[in-house]
mmCIF file of C-alpha atoms and ligand atoms in Angstrom:
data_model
loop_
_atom_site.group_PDB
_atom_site.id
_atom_site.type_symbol
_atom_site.label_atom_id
_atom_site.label_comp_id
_atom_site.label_asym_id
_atom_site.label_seq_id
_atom_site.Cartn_x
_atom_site.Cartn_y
_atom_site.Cartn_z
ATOM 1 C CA UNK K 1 0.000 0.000 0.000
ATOM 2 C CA UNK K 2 1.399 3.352 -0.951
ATOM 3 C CA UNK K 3 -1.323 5.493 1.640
ATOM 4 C CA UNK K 4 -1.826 4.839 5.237
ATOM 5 C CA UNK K 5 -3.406 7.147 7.450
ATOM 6 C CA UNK K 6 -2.382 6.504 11.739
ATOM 7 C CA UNK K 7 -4.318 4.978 13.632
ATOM 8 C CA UNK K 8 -5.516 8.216 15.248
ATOM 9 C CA UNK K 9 -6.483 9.537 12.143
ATOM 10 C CA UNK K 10 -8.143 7.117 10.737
ATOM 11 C CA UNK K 11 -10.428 6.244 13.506
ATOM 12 C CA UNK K 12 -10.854 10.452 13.920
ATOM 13 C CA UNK K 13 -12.355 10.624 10.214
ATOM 14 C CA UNK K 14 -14.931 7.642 10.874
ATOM 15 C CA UNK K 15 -16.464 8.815 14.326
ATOM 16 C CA UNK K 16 -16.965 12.462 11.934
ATOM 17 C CA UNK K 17 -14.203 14.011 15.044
ATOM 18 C CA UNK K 18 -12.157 17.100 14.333
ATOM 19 C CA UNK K 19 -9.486 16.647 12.050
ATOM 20 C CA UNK K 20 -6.879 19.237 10.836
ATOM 21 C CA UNK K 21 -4.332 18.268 7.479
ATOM 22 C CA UNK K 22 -0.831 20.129 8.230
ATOM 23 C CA UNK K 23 1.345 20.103 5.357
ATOM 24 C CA UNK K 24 5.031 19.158 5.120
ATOM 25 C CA UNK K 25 6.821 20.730 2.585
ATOM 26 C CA UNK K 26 6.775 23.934 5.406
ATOM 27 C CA UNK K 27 8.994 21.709 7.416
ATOM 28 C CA UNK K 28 11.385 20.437 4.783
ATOM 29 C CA UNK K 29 11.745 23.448 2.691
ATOM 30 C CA UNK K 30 9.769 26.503 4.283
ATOM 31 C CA UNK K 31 11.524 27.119 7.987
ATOM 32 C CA UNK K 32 15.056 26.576 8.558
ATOM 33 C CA UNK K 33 16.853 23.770 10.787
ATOM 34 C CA UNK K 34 16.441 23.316 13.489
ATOM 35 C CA UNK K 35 13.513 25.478 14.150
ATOM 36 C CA UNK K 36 11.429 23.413 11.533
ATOM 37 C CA UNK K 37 11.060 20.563 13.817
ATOM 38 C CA UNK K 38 10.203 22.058 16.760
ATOM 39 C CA UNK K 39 7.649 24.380 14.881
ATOM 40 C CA UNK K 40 6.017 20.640 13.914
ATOM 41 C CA UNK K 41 5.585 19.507 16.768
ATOM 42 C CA UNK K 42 4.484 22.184 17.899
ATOM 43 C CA UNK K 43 1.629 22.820 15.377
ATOM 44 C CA UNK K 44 0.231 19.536 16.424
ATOM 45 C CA UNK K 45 0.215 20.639 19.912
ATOM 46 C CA UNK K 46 -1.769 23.470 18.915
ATOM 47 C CA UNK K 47 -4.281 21.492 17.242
ATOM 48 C CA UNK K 48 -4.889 18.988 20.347
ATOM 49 C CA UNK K 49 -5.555 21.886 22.468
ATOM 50 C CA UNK K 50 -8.149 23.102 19.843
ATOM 51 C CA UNK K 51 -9.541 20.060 20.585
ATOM 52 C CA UNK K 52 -9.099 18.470 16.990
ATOM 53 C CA UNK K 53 -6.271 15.882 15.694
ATOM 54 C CA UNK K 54 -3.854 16.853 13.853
ATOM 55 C CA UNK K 55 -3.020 14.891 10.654
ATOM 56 C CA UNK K 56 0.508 16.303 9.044
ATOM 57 C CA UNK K 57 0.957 14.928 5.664
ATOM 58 C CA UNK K 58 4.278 13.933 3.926
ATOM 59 C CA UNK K 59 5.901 10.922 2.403
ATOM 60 C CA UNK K 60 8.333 8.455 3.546
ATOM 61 C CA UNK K 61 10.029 5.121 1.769
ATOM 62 C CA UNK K 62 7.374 5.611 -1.126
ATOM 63 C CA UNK K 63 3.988 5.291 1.366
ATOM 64 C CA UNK K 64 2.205 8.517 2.208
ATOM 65 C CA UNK K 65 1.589 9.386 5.851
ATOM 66 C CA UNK K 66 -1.633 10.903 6.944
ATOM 67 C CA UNK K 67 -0.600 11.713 10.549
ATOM 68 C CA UNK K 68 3.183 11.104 10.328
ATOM 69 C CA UNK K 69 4.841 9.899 13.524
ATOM 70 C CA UNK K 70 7.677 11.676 15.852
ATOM 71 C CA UNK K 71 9.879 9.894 14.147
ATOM 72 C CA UNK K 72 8.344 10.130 10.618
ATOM 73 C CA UNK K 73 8.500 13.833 10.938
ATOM 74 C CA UNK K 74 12.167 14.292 12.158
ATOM 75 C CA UNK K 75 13.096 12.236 9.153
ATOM 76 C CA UNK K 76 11.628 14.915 6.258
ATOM 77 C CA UNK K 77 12.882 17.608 8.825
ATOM 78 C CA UNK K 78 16.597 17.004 8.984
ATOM 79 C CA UNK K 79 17.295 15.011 6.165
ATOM 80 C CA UNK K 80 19.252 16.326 3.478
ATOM 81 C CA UNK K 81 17.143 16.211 -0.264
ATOM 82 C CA UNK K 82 13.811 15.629 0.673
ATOM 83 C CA UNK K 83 11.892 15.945 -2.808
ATOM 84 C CA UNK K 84 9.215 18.806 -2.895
ATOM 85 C CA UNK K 85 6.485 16.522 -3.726
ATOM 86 C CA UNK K 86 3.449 18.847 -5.739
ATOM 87 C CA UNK K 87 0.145 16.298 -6.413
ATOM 88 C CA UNK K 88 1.427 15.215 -9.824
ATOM 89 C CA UNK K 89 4.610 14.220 -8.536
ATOM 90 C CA UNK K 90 3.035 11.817 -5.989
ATOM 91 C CA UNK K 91 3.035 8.649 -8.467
ATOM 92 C CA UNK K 92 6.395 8.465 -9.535
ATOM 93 C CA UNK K 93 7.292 9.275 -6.112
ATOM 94 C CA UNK K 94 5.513 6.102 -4.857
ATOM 95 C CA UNK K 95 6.876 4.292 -7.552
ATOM 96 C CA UNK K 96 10.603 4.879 -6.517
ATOM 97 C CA UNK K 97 10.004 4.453 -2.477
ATOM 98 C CA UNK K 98 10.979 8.388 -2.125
ATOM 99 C CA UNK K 99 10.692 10.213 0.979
ATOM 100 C CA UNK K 100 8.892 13.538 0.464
ATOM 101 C CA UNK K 101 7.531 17.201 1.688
ATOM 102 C CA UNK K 102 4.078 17.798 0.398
ATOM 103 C CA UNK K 103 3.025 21.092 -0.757
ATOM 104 C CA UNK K 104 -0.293 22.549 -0.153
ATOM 105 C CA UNK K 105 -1.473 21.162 -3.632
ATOM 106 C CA UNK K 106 -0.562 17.409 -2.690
ATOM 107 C CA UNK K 107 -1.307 17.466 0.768
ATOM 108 C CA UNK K 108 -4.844 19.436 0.079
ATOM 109 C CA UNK K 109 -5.579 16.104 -2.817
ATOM 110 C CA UNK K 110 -3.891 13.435 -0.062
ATOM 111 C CA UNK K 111 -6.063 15.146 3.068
ATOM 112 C CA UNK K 112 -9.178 14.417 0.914
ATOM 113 C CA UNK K 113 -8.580 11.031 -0.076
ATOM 114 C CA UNK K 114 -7.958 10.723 3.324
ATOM 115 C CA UNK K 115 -11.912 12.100 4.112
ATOM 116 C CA UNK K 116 -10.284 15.297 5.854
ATOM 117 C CA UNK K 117 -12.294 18.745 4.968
ATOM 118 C CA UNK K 118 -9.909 21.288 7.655
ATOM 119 C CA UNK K 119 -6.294 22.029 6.490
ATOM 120 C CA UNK K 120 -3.916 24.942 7.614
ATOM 121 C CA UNK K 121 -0.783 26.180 6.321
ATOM 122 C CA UNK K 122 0.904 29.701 6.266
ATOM 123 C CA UNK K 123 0.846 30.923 2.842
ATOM 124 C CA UNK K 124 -1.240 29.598 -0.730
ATOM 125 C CA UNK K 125 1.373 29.201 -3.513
ATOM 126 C CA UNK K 126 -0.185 31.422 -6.258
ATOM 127 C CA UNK K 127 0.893 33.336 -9.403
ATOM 128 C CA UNK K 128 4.249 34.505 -9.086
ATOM 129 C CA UNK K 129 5.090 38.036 -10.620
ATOM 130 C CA UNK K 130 7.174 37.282 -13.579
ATOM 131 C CA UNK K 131 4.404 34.881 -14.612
ATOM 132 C CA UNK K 132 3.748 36.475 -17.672
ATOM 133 C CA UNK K 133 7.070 35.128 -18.927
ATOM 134 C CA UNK K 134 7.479 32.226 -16.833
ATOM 135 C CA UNK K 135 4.314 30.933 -16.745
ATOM 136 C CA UNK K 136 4.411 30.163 -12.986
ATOM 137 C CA UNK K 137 1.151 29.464 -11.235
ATOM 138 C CA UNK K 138 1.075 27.452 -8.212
ATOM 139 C CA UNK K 139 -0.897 23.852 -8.359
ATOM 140 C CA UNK K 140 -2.262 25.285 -5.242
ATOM 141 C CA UNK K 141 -4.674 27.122 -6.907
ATOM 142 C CA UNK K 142 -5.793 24.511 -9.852
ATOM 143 C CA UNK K 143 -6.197 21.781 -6.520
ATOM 144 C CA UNK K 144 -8.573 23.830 -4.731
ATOM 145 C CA UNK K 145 -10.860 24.237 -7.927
ATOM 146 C CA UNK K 146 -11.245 20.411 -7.484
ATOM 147 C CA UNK K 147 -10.647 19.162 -4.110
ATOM 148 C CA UNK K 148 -13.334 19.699 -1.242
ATOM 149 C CA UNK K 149 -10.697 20.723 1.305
ATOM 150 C CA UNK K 150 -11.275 24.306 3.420
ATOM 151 C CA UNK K 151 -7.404 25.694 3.582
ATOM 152 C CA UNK K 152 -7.150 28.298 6.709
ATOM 153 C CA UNK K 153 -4.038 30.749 5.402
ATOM 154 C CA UNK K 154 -2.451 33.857 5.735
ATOM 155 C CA UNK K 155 -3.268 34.731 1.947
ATOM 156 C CA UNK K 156 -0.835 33.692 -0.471
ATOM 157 C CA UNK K 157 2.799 34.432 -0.795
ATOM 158 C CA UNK K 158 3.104 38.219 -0.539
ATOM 159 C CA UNK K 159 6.364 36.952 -2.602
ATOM 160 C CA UNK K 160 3.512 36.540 -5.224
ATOM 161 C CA UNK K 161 1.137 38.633 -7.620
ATOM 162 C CA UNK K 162 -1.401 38.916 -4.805
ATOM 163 C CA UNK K 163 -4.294 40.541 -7.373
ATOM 164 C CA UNK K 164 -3.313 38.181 -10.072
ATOM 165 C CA UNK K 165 -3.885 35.281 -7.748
ATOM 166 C CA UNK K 166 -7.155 36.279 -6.493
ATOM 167 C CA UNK K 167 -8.531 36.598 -10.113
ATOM 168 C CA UNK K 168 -6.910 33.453 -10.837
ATOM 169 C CA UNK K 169 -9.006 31.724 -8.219
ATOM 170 C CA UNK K 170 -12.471 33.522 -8.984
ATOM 171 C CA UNK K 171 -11.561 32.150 -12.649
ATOM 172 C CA UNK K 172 -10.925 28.928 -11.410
ATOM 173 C CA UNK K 173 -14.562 29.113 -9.469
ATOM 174 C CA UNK K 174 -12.960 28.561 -5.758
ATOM 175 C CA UNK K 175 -14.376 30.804 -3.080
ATOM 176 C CA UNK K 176 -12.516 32.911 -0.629
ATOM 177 C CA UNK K 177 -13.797 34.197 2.310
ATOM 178 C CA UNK K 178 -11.823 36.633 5.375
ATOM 179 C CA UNK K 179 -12.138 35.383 8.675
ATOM 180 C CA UNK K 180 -12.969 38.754 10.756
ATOM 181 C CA UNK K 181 -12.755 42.467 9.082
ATOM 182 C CA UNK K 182 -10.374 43.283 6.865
ATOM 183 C CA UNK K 183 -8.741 42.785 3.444
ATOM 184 C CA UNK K 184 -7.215 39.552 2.073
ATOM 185 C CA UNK K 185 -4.551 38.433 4.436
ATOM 186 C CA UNK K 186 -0.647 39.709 3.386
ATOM 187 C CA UNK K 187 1.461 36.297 4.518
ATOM 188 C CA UNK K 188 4.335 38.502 6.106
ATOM 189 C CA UNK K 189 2.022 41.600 6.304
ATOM 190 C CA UNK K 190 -1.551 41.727 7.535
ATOM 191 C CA UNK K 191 -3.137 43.338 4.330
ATOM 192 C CA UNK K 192 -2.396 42.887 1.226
ATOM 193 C CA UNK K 193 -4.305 45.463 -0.049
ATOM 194 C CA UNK K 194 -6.928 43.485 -2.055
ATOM 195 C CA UNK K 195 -10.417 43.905 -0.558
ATOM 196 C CA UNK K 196 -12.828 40.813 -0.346
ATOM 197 C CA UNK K 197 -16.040 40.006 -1.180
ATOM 198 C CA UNK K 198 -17.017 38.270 2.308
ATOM 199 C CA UNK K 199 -16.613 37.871 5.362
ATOM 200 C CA UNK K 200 -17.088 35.501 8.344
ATOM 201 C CA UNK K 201 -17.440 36.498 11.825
ATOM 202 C CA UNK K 202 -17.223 33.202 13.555
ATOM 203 C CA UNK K 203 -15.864 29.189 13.603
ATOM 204 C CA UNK K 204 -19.476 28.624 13.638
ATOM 205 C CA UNK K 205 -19.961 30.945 10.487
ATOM 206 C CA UNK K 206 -17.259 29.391 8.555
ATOM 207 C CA UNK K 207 -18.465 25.963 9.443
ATOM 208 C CA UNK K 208 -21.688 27.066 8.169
ATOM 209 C CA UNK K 209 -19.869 28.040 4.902
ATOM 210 C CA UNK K 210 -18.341 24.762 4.547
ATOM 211 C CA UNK K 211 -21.561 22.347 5.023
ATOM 212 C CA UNK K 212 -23.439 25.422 2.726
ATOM 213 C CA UNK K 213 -20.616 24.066 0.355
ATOM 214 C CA UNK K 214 -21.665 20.770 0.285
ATOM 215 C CA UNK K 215 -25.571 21.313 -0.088
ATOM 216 C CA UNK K 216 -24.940 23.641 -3.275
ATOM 217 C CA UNK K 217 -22.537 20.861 -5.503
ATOM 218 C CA UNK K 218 -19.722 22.056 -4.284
ATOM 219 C CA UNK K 219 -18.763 19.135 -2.919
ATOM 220 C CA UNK K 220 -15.786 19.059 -5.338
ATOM 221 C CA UNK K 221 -14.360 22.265 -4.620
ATOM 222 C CA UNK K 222 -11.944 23.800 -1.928
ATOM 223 C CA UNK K 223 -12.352 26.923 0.097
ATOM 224 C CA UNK K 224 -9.620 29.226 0.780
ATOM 225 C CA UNK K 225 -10.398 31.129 4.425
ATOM 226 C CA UNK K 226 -8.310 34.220 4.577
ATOM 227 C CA UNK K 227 -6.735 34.578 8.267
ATOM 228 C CA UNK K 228 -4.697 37.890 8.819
ATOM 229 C CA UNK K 229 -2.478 38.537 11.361
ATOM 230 C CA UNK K 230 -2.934 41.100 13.569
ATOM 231 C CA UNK K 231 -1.274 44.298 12.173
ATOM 232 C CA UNK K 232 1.198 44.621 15.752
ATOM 233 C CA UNK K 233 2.421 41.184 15.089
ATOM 234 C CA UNK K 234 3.692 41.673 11.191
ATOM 235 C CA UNK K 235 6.893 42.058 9.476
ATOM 236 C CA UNK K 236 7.464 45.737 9.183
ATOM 237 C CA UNK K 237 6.260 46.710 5.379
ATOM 238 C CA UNK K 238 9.727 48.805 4.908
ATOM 239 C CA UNK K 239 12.273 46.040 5.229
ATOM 240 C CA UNK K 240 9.374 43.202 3.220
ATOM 241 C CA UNK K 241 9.625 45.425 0.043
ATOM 242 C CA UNK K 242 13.021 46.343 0.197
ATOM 243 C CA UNK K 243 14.158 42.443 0.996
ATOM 244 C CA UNK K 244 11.819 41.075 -1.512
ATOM 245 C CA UNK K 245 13.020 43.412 -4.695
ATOM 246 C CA UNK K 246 16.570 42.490 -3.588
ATOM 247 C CA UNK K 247 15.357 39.018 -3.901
ATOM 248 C CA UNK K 248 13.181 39.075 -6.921
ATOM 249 C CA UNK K 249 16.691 40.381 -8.442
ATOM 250 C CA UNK K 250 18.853 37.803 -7.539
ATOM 251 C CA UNK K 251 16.178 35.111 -8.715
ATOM 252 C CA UNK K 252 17.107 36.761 -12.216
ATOM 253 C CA UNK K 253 20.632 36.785 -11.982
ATOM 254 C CA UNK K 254 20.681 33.210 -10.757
ATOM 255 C CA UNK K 255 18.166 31.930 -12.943
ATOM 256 C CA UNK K 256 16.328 30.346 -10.196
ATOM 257 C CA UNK K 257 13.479 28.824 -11.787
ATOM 258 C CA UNK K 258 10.391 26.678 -10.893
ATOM 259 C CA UNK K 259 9.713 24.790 -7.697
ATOM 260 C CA UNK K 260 13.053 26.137 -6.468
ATOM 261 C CA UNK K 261 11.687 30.250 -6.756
ATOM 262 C CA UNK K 262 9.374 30.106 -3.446
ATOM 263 C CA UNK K 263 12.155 28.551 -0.815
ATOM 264 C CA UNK K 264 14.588 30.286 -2.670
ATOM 265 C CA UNK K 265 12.894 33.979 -1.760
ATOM 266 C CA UNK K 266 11.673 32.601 1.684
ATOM 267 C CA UNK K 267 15.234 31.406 2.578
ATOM 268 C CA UNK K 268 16.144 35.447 1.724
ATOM 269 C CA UNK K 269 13.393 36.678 4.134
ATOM 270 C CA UNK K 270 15.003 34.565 7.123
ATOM 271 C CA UNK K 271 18.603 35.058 5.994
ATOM 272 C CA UNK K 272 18.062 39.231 5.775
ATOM 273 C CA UNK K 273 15.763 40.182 8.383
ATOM 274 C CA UNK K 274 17.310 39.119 11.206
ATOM 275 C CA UNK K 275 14.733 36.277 12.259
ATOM 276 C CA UNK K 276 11.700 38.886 11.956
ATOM 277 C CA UNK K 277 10.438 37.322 8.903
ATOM 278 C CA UNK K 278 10.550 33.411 10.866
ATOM 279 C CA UNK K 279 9.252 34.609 13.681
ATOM 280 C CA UNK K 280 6.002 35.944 11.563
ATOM 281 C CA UNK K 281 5.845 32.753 9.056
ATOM 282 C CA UNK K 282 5.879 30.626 12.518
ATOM 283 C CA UNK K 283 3.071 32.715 14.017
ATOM 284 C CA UNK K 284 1.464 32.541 10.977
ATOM 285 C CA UNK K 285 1.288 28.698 10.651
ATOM 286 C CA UNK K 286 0.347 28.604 14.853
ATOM 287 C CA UNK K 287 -2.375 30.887 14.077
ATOM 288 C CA UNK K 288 -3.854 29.350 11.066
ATOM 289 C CA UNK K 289 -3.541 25.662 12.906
ATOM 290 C CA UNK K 290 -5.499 26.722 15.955
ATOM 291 C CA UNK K 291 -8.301 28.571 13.588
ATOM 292 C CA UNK K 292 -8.710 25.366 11.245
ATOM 293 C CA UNK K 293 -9.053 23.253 14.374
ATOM 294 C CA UNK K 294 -11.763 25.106 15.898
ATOM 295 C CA UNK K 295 -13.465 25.768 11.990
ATOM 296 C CA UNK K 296 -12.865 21.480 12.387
ATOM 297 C CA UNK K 297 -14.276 21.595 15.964
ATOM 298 C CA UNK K 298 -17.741 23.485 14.813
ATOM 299 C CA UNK K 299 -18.217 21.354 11.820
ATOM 300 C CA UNK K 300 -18.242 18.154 13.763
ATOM 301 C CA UNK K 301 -20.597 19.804 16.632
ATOM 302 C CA UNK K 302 -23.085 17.834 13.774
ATOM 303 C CA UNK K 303 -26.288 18.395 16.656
ATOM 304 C CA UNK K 304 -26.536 22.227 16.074
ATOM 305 C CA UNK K 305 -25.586 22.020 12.181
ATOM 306 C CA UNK K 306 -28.196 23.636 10.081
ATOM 307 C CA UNK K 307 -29.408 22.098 7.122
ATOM 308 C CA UNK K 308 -27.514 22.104 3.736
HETATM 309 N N1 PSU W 1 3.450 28.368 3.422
HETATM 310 C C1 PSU W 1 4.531 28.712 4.174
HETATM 311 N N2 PSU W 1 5.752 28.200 3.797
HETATM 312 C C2 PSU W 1 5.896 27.357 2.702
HETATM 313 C C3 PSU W 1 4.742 27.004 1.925
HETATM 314 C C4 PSU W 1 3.550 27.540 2.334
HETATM 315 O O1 PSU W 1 4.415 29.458 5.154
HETATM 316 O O2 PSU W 1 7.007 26.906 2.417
HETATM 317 C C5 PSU W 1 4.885 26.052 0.739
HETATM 318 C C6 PSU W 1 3.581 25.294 0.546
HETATM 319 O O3 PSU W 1 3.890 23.917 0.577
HETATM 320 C C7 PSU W 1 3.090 25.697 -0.829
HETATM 321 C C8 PSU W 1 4.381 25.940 -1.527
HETATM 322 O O4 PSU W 1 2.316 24.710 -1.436
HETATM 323 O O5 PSU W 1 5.125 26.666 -0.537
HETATM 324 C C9 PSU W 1 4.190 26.687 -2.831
HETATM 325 O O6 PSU W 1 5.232 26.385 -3.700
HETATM 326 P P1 PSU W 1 5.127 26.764 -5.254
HETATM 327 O O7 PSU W 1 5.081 28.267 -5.261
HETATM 328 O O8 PSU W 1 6.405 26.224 -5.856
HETATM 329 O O9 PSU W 1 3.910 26.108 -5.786
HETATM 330 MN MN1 MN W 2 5.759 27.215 -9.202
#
């Protein structure tokens, strides 16, 4: 068998409990050594005291975890080459006993198989700004048009073409919907200047979204539920723009290209502001784990749901 969920997990998604998808490529690829362990575990922590279980997705010897172990996690965070692992990779992956980091797009497909509707990372993947030459659009966006998972984020990227993404996924049919006030979440920042359409002012609310989802055939699609930080706890705008045009010029003059272009400019965030920039994409993913679990907590509370 190439997919096993734990024993935890498994028996979580039957009984209709609280479940909350964590992705892995974060670990291997997003947050340096040796913080990316720790950060982990202590996502999962996070969850529990939600009240949900936490499920964090990843590959190792060729089998896909749902709900790696202690030891299954410390093994895609400190090993050297762990593939970034995107859905379409997942096959060959399999086929060639790999160990791998999931992205959003393959652990938001894996999550699903897995009967798991709550999943929280920091960031969406999106279109990055030199798309128009590079054609670079993140299978984050083309998974969520077809994969009934509800992704609790801090936006996308702010690395990315924030208004080019958001049209990308009102082409692509997939709603989004800010969780409080506000604009569309920044990642690093709190706004990223593009105003939404709706709102939710509650777990209960967003829960409501997500069963709405499934009474109106759109029991297919994803659900992207914007969750800003608060504006005290950001990266301060200045030194984001100036270290992310130093970046976006290097990428250039490097010719960094595809799946390589989002740790590349992350890795220059936590290399040139001094740790400000890990200490926000850890509060980030903290943040967005505790909100999925209690958005996961309200949609199992099944006695007071409302009808589809
Ligand atoms: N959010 C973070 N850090 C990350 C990512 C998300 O805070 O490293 C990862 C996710 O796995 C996402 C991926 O799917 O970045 C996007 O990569 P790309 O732009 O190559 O699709
Ligand atoms: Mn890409």
């Amino acid at each position: 068998m190439s997919f096993e969920a734990s024993g935890e997990v498994a028996e979580a998604v039957r009984g209709n409990a609280p479940v909350v998808a964590l992705e892995s490529t974060l670990i291997s690829h997003g947050i340096p050594r040796p913080d990316n362990l720790l950060l982990a575990y202590e996502v999962e922590n996070a969850v529990r005291e939600e009240g949900a279980v936490p499920a964090t997705i990843g590959m190792v010897g060729g089998v896909v975890k749902v709900g790696l172990s202690k030891g299954e996690l410390e093994i895609l965070a400190t090993e050297d080459g762990v593939p970034k692992l995107s859905d379409r990779d997942l096959p060959m992956a399999a086929a060639k006993g790999s160990h791998g980091a999931t992205t959003v797009a393959a652990t938001a497909h894996l999550a699903s198989l897995a009967g798991i509707r709550l999943f929280a990372t920091g960031g969406l993947g999106g279109v990055h700004r030199e798309a128009r030459e590079s054609w670079d659009v993140s299978a984050d966006l083309g998974i969520l048009a077809r994969t009934p998972v509800a992704v609790v984020c801090s936006g996308v990227k702010s690395i990315l073409d924030v208004p080019a993404t958001l049209e990308y996924l009102e082409t692509l049919g997939v709603p989004v919907v800010g969780f409080g006030e506000g604009n569309f979440a920044g990642f690093y920042l709190s706004d990223s200047g593009q105003p939404l359409d709706w709102h939710v002012e509650s777990e209960a609310e967003a829960a409501d979204v997500v069963r709405a989802m499934g009474g109106l055939g759109f029991g297919g699609t994803g659900l992207v539920v914007s969750n800003p930080l608060p504006e005290g706890s950001q990266l301060d705008p200045r030194l984001h723009d100036e270290v992310l045009t130093a970046g976006l010029c290097d990428l250039e003059k490097l010719g960094v290209r595809g799946k390589e272009v989002t740790p590349f400019l992350l890795g220059r965030f936590h290399e040139r502001t001094g740790g400000a920039s890990l200490a926000v994409n850890k509060e980030i993913i903290r943040r967005n784990a505790r909100l999925a679990a209690r958005i996961s907590v309200a949609l199992s509370g099944g006695s007071d749901a409302k009808p589809a």
